Amino acid sequence: MENNMRPADMQRINTPELANAFIAQQVETVRAQVGDKKVLLALSGGVDSSVVAALLIKAVGKQLVCVHVNHGLMRKGESEQVIEVFQNQLDANLIYVDATDRFLNLLAGVDEPERKRKIIGGEFIKVFDEEARKLEGITFLAQGTIYPDILESDGVKAHHNVGGLPEDMHFELVEPVKLLFKDEVRVVGKALGLPDSMVERQPFPGPGLGVRCLGAITRDRLTALRESDAILREEFAKAGLADQVWQFFTVVPDFRSTGVRDGKRAFDWPVIIRAVNTVDAMTATVPQLPWAVLETVTSRVLAEVPGVCRVLYDLTPKPIGTIEWE
Ligand code: XMP
């Protein structure tokens, strides 16, 4: 267990030079550990797994097999970015599994938030496990465990996250960033050449849009959620808010409200904007967003997203309201 402890004198990696030194040292360590064997990685496209993928591609190239499971609850463009960056640009061995129908069929009619999380987490492991069993000669499993995961849990990336080891599969672990804090992982990711949009991403829950499409998930509301979230992200980026607000997203509830469209009565979904600032996600405040940005997002959502007739801004701090709605 002692190599799971960060040495007291370990320097904080906060410059490209320190990141490059860390990368060079990890490349050697990983090569020594892995030899000519194969390594498997569940690549969600989040900061940690993306940085581990880029690092391992540098260390062992095609001996790394990445599996990206699209559970159908990703944000707009996320799976496409994983394919673009890892398959097209970095020439990785990437297996892309579109499991959208599987997840949405299982989730149909399920409205209890923790049950939804369990289904998404359980099915993720199942799909990953099925893919792993199709592969021959895998010895190692790489994981994007970071130091807070070790400090906060029992040393695996368990906290809140979808994923984990299939129970009867016995791989040796490769965890090259396990002694790093999040800000250091980002610096290493940049030094590895990953795009800012991947490395600077805000936190995104493992169950993804599944906990923001409230109640029983339906495809029409999931589309409204994905499209409105993309508009919000675009307008926040344009207004220079993306790196000032800690986390922001939209939520689509499972009740409708009345509207008027083209002179006719509409009965459509509301979209709720959630934006918070926090240090540790235990408490959070709601920023005073510029009115003009809220107005632009509102008019774009109403004009561009089918089935939406109302836009709201959630002013609730945490506590009492959690950051996510479910
Ligand atoms: P809450 O809603 O508890 O969120 O105030 C605190 C932070 O945790 C994220 N979150 C999750 N992350 N799986 C995750 O990986 C989850 O089930 C989950 N629920 C909440 C949330 O986005 C926020 O950053």
GROMACS .gro file of C-alpha atoms and ligand atoms in nm:
model
  350
    1MET     CA    1   0.000   0.000   0.000
    2GLU     CA    2   0.294   0.238   0.055
    3ASN     CA    3   0.328   0.311  -0.317
    4ASN     CA    4  -0.026   0.447  -0.291
    5MET     CA    5   0.098   0.731  -0.074
    6ARG     CA    6   0.225   1.053  -0.221
    7PRO     CA    7   0.578   1.117  -0.091
    8ALA     CA    8   0.588   1.426   0.131
    9ASP     CA    9   0.855   1.584  -0.089
   10MET     CA   10   0.682   1.518  -0.423
   11GLN     CA   11   0.682   1.837  -0.624
   12ARG     CA   12   0.349   1.979  -0.740
   13ILE     CA   13   0.332   1.939  -1.118
   14ASN     CA   14   0.237   2.286  -1.231
   15THR     CA   15   0.456   2.364  -1.531
   16PRO     CA   16   0.495   2.202  -1.875
   17GLU     CA   17   0.857   2.114  -1.783
   18LEU     CA   18   0.754   1.927  -1.470
   19ALA     CA   19   0.476   1.758  -1.667
   20ASN     CA   20   0.722   1.645  -1.933
   21ALA     CA   21   0.956   1.505  -1.669
   22PHE     CA   22   0.663   1.319  -1.510
   23ILE     CA   23   0.556   1.183  -1.851
   24ALA     CA   24   0.910   1.063  -1.934
   25GLN     CA   25   0.938   0.888  -1.600
   26GLN     CA   26   0.593   0.725  -1.627
   27VAL     CA   27   0.662   0.608  -1.982
   28GLU     CA   28   0.964   0.418  -1.845
   29THR     CA   29   0.772   0.280  -1.547
   30VAL     CA   30   0.480   0.163  -1.762
   31ARG     CA   31   0.711   0.003  -2.020
   32ALA     CA   32   0.893  -0.182  -1.743
   33GLN     CA   33   0.565  -0.301  -1.590
   34VAL     CA   34   0.386  -0.398  -1.911
   35GLY     CA   35   0.667  -0.537  -2.126
   36ASP     CA   36   0.515  -0.673  -2.447
   37LYS     CA   37   0.175  -0.750  -2.294
   38LYS     CA   38  -0.159  -0.586  -2.366
   39VAL     CA   39  -0.341  -0.327  -2.154
   40LEU     CA   40  -0.713  -0.259  -2.149
   41LEU     CA   41  -0.867   0.079  -2.063
   42ALA     CA   42  -1.225   0.199  -2.030
   43LEU     CA   43  -1.201   0.536  -2.199
   44SER     CA   44  -1.496   0.757  -2.109
   45GLY     CA   45  -1.346   1.074  -2.254
   46GLY     CA   46  -1.330   1.234  -1.908
   47VAL     CA   47  -1.009   1.407  -1.800
   48ASP     CA   48  -0.856   1.117  -1.606
   49SER     CA   49  -0.915   0.832  -1.849
   50SER     CA   50  -0.817   1.052  -2.144
   51VAL     CA   51  -0.486   1.147  -1.985
   52VAL     CA   52  -0.413   0.784  -1.897
   53ALA     CA   53  -0.493   0.682  -2.255
   54ALA     CA   54  -0.261   0.946  -2.403
   55LEU     CA   55   0.016   0.851  -2.162
   56LEU     CA   56  -0.015   0.481  -2.237
   57ILE     CA   57  -0.028   0.539  -2.611
   58LYS     CA   58   0.305   0.716  -2.571
   59ALA     CA   59   0.443   0.432  -2.360
   60VAL     CA   60   0.312   0.118  -2.529
   61GLY     CA   61   0.129   0.231  -2.846
   62LYS     CA   62  -0.096  -0.036  -2.990
   63GLN     CA   63  -0.052  -0.264  -2.691
   64LEU     CA   64  -0.316  -0.041  -2.533
   65VAL     CA   65  -0.673  -0.133  -2.619
   66CYS     CA   66  -0.923   0.142  -2.535
   67VAL     CA   67  -1.292   0.066  -2.506
   68HIS     CA   68  -1.531   0.359  -2.527
   69VAL     CA   69  -1.884   0.270  -2.422
   70ASN     CA   70  -2.141   0.522  -2.540
   71HIS     CA   71  -2.429   0.471  -2.298
   72GLY     CA   72  -2.644   0.717  -2.489
   73LEU     CA   73  -2.621   0.962  -2.198
   74MET     CA   74  -2.315   1.152  -2.317
   75ARG     CA   75  -2.324   1.522  -2.389
   76LYS     CA   76  -2.346   1.640  -2.749
   77GLY     CA   77  -2.027   1.564  -2.943
   78GLU     CA   78  -1.848   1.377  -2.662
   79SER     CA   79  -1.822   1.031  -2.815
   80GLU     CA   80  -1.735   1.189  -3.148
   81GLN     CA   81  -1.449   1.375  -2.978
   82VAL     CA   82  -1.315   1.053  -2.825
   83ILE     CA   83  -1.306   0.895  -3.171
   84GLU     CA   84  -1.155   1.205  -3.332
   85VAL     CA   85  -0.879   1.252  -3.075
   86PHE     CA   86  -0.785   0.893  -2.998
   87GLN     CA   87  -0.857   0.705  -3.320
   88ASN     CA   88  -0.797   0.971  -3.584
   89GLN     CA   89  -0.528   1.186  -3.423
   90LEU     CA   90  -0.342   0.952  -3.188
   91ASP     CA   91  -0.398   0.635  -3.392
   92ALA     CA   92  -0.508   0.440  -3.085
   93ASN     CA   93  -0.648   0.093  -3.079
   94LEU     CA   94  -1.004   0.202  -2.998
   95ILE     CA   95  -1.312  -0.011  -2.971
   96TYR     CA   96  -1.624   0.203  -2.990
   97VAL     CA   97  -1.943   0.048  -2.857
   98ASP     CA   98  -2.269   0.228  -2.917
   99ALA     CA   99  -2.484   0.074  -2.643
  100THR     CA  100  -2.746   0.352  -2.646
  101ASP     CA  101  -3.042   0.122  -2.716
  102ARG     CA  102  -2.939  -0.125  -2.447
  103PHE     CA  103  -2.920   0.144  -2.181
  104LEU     CA  104  -3.233   0.330  -2.283
  105ASN     CA  105  -3.436   0.009  -2.306
  106LEU     CA  106  -3.326  -0.095  -1.957
  107LEU     CA  107  -3.401   0.251  -1.819
  108ALA     CA  108  -3.746   0.278  -1.977
  109GLY     CA  109  -4.005   0.351  -1.711
  110VAL     CA  110  -3.749   0.368  -1.426
  111ASP     CA  111  -3.796   0.693  -1.235
  112GLU     CA  112  -3.613   0.643  -0.904
  113PRO     CA  113  -3.277   0.826  -0.919
  114GLU     CA  114  -3.063   0.572  -0.730
  115ARG     CA  115  -3.218   0.286  -0.927
  116LYS     CA  116  -3.131   0.471  -1.249
  117ARG     CA  117  -2.771   0.511  -1.127
  118LYS     CA  118  -2.750   0.140  -1.040
  119ILE     CA  119  -2.882   0.034  -1.379
  120ILE     CA  120  -2.641   0.263  -1.565
  121GLY     CA  121  -2.342   0.156  -1.352
  122GLY     CA  122  -2.429  -0.214  -1.369
  123GLU     CA  123  -2.491  -0.215  -1.744
  124PHE     CA  124  -2.169  -0.024  -1.804
  125ILE     CA  125  -1.969  -0.297  -1.631
  126LYS     CA  126  -2.160  -0.561  -1.828
  127VAL     CA  127  -2.089  -0.401  -2.166
  128PHE     CA  128  -1.724  -0.343  -2.079
  129ASP     CA  129  -1.694  -0.698  -1.951
  130GLU     CA  130  -1.843  -0.839  -2.273
  131GLU     CA  131  -1.594  -0.642  -2.482
  132ALA     CA  132  -1.303  -0.748  -2.261
  133ARG     CA  133  -1.397  -1.115  -2.299
  134LYS     CA  134  -1.387  -1.085  -2.678
  135LEU     CA  135  -1.023  -0.982  -2.660
  136GLU     CA  136  -0.733  -1.223  -2.638
  137GLY     CA  137  -0.428  -1.196  -2.421
  138ILE     CA  138  -0.505  -0.894  -2.205
  139THR     CA  139  -0.289  -0.892  -1.891
  140PHE     CA  140  -0.330  -0.540  -1.757
  141LEU     CA  141  -0.615  -0.306  -1.681
  142ALA     CA  142  -0.538   0.067  -1.684
  143GLN     CA  143  -0.741   0.300  -1.466
  144GLY     CA  144  -0.762   0.675  -1.430
  145THR     CA  145  -0.741   0.658  -1.051
  146ILE     CA  146  -0.620   0.991  -0.912
  147TYR     CA  147  -0.495   1.078  -0.564
  148PRO     CA  148  -0.829   1.208  -0.428
  149ASP     CA  149  -0.982   0.869  -0.523
  150ILE     CA  150  -0.723   0.701  -0.302
  151LEU     CA  151  -0.772   0.948  -0.020
  152GLU     CA  152  -1.152   0.941  -0.033
  153SER     CA  153  -1.226   0.578  -0.103
  154ASP     CA  154  -1.058   0.245  -0.083
  155GLY     CA  155  -0.809   0.316  -0.356
  156VAL     CA  156  -1.020   0.241  -0.659
  157LYS     CA  157  -1.212   0.481  -0.873
  158ALA     CA  158  -1.530   0.395  -0.692
  159HIS     CA  159  -1.662   0.725  -0.565
  160HIS     CA  160  -1.982   0.800  -0.752
  161ASN     CA  161  -1.837   0.667  -1.073
  162VAL     CA  162  -1.976   0.435  -1.329
  163GLY     CA  163  -1.735   0.155  -1.400
  164GLY     CA  164  -1.507  -0.062  -1.197
  165LEU     CA  165  -1.354  -0.400  -1.233
  166PRO     CA  166  -1.565  -0.693  -1.346
  167GLU     CA  167  -1.551  -0.909  -1.035
  168ASP     CA  168  -1.422  -1.233  -1.180
  169MET     CA  169  -1.164  -1.072  -1.404
  170HIS     CA  170  -0.818  -1.062  -1.266
  171PHE     CA  171  -0.599  -0.806  -1.428
  172GLU     CA  172  -0.294  -0.639  -1.293
  173LEU     CA  173  -0.361  -0.265  -1.256
  174VAL     CA  174  -0.176   0.014  -1.435
  175GLU     CA  175  -0.251   0.347  -1.269
  176PRO     CA  176   0.001   0.604  -1.388
  177VAL     CA  177  -0.170   0.915  -1.244
  178LYS     CA  178  -0.273   0.773  -0.909
  179LEU     CA  179  -0.049   1.008  -0.709
  180LEU     CA  180  -0.166   1.321  -0.891
  181PHE     CA  181  -0.424   1.579  -0.797
  182LYS     CA  182  -0.675   1.690  -1.059
  183ASP     CA  183  -0.495   2.013  -1.149
  184GLU     CA  184  -0.176   1.813  -1.208
  185VAL     CA  185  -0.359   1.563  -1.430
  186ARG     CA  186  -0.475   1.856  -1.641
  187VAL     CA  187  -0.120   1.995  -1.674
  188VAL     CA  188   0.004   1.650  -1.778
  189GLY     CA  189  -0.284   1.619  -2.028
  190LYS     CA  190  -0.190   1.949  -2.189
  191ALA     CA  191   0.174   1.846  -2.211
  192LEU     CA  192   0.059   1.528  -2.385
  193GLY     CA  193  -0.113   1.744  -2.647
  194LEU     CA  194  -0.474   1.671  -2.557
  195PRO     CA  195  -0.718   1.948  -2.656
  196ASP     CA  196  -0.822   2.201  -2.388
  197SER     CA  197  -1.186   2.105  -2.439
  198MET     CA  198  -1.095   1.759  -2.308
  199VAL     CA  199  -0.844   1.853  -2.039
  200GLU     CA  200  -1.030   2.152  -1.893
  201ARG     CA  201  -1.366   1.980  -1.882
  202GLN     CA  202  -1.598   2.051  -1.594
  203PRO     CA  203  -1.699   1.754  -1.376
  204PHE     CA  204  -1.956   1.531  -1.544
  205PRO     CA  205  -2.129   1.255  -1.348
  206GLY     CA  206  -2.070   0.894  -1.452
  207PRO     CA  207  -2.442   0.839  -1.518
  208GLY     CA  208  -2.420   1.142  -1.745
  209LEU     CA  209  -2.736   1.302  -1.876
  210GLY     CA  210  -2.926   1.016  -1.711
  211VAL     CA  211  -2.951   1.212  -1.383
  212ARG     CA  212  -3.046   1.534  -1.562
  213CYS     CA  213  -3.332   1.387  -1.766
  214LEU     CA  214  -3.553   1.370  -1.457
  215GLY     CA  215  -3.773   1.075  -1.375
  216ALA     CA  216  -3.817   0.803  -1.635
  217ILE     CA  217  -3.590   0.888  -1.929
  218THR     CA  218  -3.757   0.938  -2.265
  219ARG     CA  219  -3.580   0.995  -2.595
  220ASP     CA  220  -3.757   1.323  -2.673
  221ARG     CA  221  -3.658   1.478  -2.340
  222LEU     CA  222  -3.308   1.335  -2.366
  223THR     CA  223  -3.270   1.511  -2.702
  224ALA     CA  224  -3.405   1.835  -2.555
  225LEU     CA  225  -3.156   1.801  -2.271
  226ARG     CA  226  -2.856   1.732  -2.496
  227GLU     CA  227  -2.939   2.016  -2.736
  228SER     CA  228  -3.011   2.272  -2.463
  229ASP     CA  229  -2.693   2.173  -2.277
  230ALA     CA  230  -2.490   2.224  -2.596
  231ILE     CA  231  -2.642   2.570  -2.644
  232LEU     CA  232  -2.565   2.662  -2.282
  233ARG     CA  233  -2.203   2.547  -2.317
  234GLU     CA  234  -2.162   2.735  -2.644
  235GLU     CA  235  -2.301   3.061  -2.501
  236PHE     CA  236  -2.098   3.032  -2.180
  237ALA     CA  237  -1.782   2.983  -2.385
  238LYS     CA  238  -1.866   3.282  -2.606
  239ALA     CA  239  -1.929   3.501  -2.301
  240GLY     CA  240  -1.603   3.394  -2.133
  241LEU     CA  241  -1.794   3.225  -1.850
  242ALA     CA  242  -1.685   2.867  -1.917
  243ASP     CA  243  -1.372   2.890  -1.704
  244GLN     CA  244  -1.531   3.114  -1.441
  245VAL     CA  245  -1.825   2.897  -1.345
  246TRP     CA  246  -1.733   2.562  -1.187
  247GLN     CA  247  -2.016   2.354  -1.327
  248PHE     CA  248  -2.313   2.438  -1.549
  249PHE     CA  249  -2.565   2.233  -1.734
  250THR     CA  250  -2.933   2.203  -1.816
  251VAL     CA  251  -3.197   1.978  -1.665
  252VAL     CA  252  -3.525   1.862  -1.819
  253PRO     CA  253  -3.800   1.769  -1.572
  254ASP     CA  254  -4.073   1.517  -1.639
  255PHE     CA  255  -4.365   1.756  -1.625
  256ARG     CA  256  -4.494   1.991  -1.892
  257SER     CA  257  -4.617   2.346  -1.896
  258THR     CA  258  -4.841   2.548  -2.121
  259GLY     CA  259  -4.709   2.774  -2.393
  260VAL     CA  260  -4.822   2.937  -2.716
  261ARG     CA  261  -4.642   2.864  -3.041
  262ASP     CA  262  -4.750   2.998  -3.382
  263GLY     CA  263  -5.081   3.110  -3.235
  264LYS     CA  264  -5.154   2.761  -3.104
  265ARG     CA  265  -5.150   2.622  -2.755
  266ALA     CA  266  -4.840   2.417  -2.677
  267PHE     CA  267  -4.790   2.178  -2.387
  268ASP     CA  268  -4.416   2.122  -2.374
  269TRP     CA  269  -4.113   2.061  -2.149
  270PRO     CA  270  -3.932   2.323  -1.944
  271VAL     CA  271  -3.551   2.348  -1.948
  272ILE     CA  272  -3.380   2.442  -1.622
  273ILE     CA  273  -3.038   2.607  -1.624
  274ARG     CA  274  -2.813   2.504  -1.333
  275ALA     CA  275  -2.485   2.686  -1.270
  276VAL     CA  276  -2.277   2.666  -0.953
  277ASN     CA  277  -1.948   2.772  -0.803
  278THR     CA  278  -1.782   2.557  -0.541
  279VAL     CA  279  -1.445   2.450  -0.410
  280ASP     CA  280  -1.517   2.092  -0.312
  281ALA     CA  281  -1.875   2.027  -0.433
  282MET     CA  282  -1.987   1.990  -0.070
  283THR     CA  283  -2.135   2.338  -0.067
  284ALA     CA  284  -2.207   2.555  -0.369
  285THR     CA  285  -2.325   2.905  -0.453
  286VAL     CA  286  -2.516   3.026  -0.756
  287PRO     CA  287  -2.338   3.292  -0.964
  288GLN     CA  288  -2.512   3.612  -1.073
  289LEU     CA  289  -2.499   3.537  -1.442
  290PRO     CA  290  -2.514   3.829  -1.684
  291TRP     CA  291  -2.877   3.883  -1.778
  292ALA     CA  292  -2.787   3.909  -2.147
  293VAL     CA  293  -2.634   3.560  -2.145
  294LEU     CA  294  -2.944   3.415  -1.978
  295GLU     CA  295  -3.160   3.588  -2.236
  296THR     CA  296  -2.955   3.462  -2.528
  297VAL     CA  297  -2.961   3.105  -2.397
  298THR     CA  298  -3.336   3.132  -2.338
  299SER     CA  299  -3.417   3.259  -2.685
  300ARG     CA  300  -3.189   3.006  -2.853
  301VAL     CA  301  -3.333   2.714  -2.657
  302LEU     CA  302  -3.690   2.823  -2.733
  303ALA     CA  303  -3.612   2.873  -3.102
  304GLU     CA  304  -3.385   2.573  -3.163
  305VAL     CA  305  -3.492   2.292  -2.933
  306PRO     CA  306  -3.813   2.112  -3.027
  307GLY     CA  307  -4.063   2.039  -2.752
  308VAL     CA  308  -3.945   2.310  -2.512
  309CYS     CA  309  -4.166   2.607  -2.420
  310ARG     CA  310  -4.007   2.750  -2.104
  311VAL     CA  311  -3.658   2.819  -1.962
  312LEU     CA  312  -3.579   2.864  -1.591
  313TYR     CA  313  -3.269   2.954  -1.390
  314ASP     CA  314  -3.226   2.759  -1.066
  315LEU     CA  315  -3.120   2.996  -0.785
  316THR     CA  316  -3.083   2.727  -0.517
  317PRO     CA  317  -2.752   2.708  -0.327
  318LYS     CA  318  -2.615   2.383  -0.183
  319PRO     CA  319  -2.728   2.319   0.083
  320ILE     CA  320  -3.023   2.278   0.056
  321GLY     CA  321  -3.031   2.183  -0.310
  322THR     CA  322  -2.771   1.939  -0.436
  323ILE     CA  323  -2.585   2.041  -0.751
  324GLU     CA  324  -2.756   1.772  -0.961
  325TRP     CA  325  -3.134   1.753  -0.949
  326GLU     CA  326  -3.137   1.376  -0.890
  327XMP     P1  327  -2.437   1.675  -0.583
  327XMP     O1  328  -2.553   1.663  -0.679
  327XMP     O2  329  -2.426   1.559  -0.489
  327XMP     O3  330  -2.307   1.670  -0.673
  327XMP     O4  331  -2.435   1.808  -0.511
  327XMP     C1  332  -2.176   1.694  -0.630
  327XMP     C2  333  -2.084   1.667  -0.750
  327XMP     O5  334  -2.087   1.527  -0.781
  327XMP     C3  335  -2.135   1.507  -0.912
  327XMP     N1  336  -2.224   1.390  -0.910
  327XMP     C4  337  -2.191   1.271  -0.957
  327XMP     N2  338  -2.076   1.226  -1.015
  327XMP     N3  339  -2.173   1.013  -1.039
  327XMP     C5  340  -2.069   1.097  -1.056
  327XMP     O6  341  -1.966   1.055  -1.109
  327XMP     C6  342  -2.292   1.049  -0.982
  327XMP     O7  343  -2.383   0.969  -0.968
  327XMP     C7  344  -2.300   1.186  -0.939
  327XMP     N4  345  -2.398   1.257  -0.877
  327XMP     C8  346  -2.347   1.384  -0.862
  327XMP     C9  347  -2.207   1.635  -0.952
  327XMP     O8  348  -2.208   1.654  -1.093
  327XMP    C10  349  -2.128   1.739  -0.877
  327XMP     O9  350  -2.011   1.776  -0.949
   0.00000   0.00000   0.00000
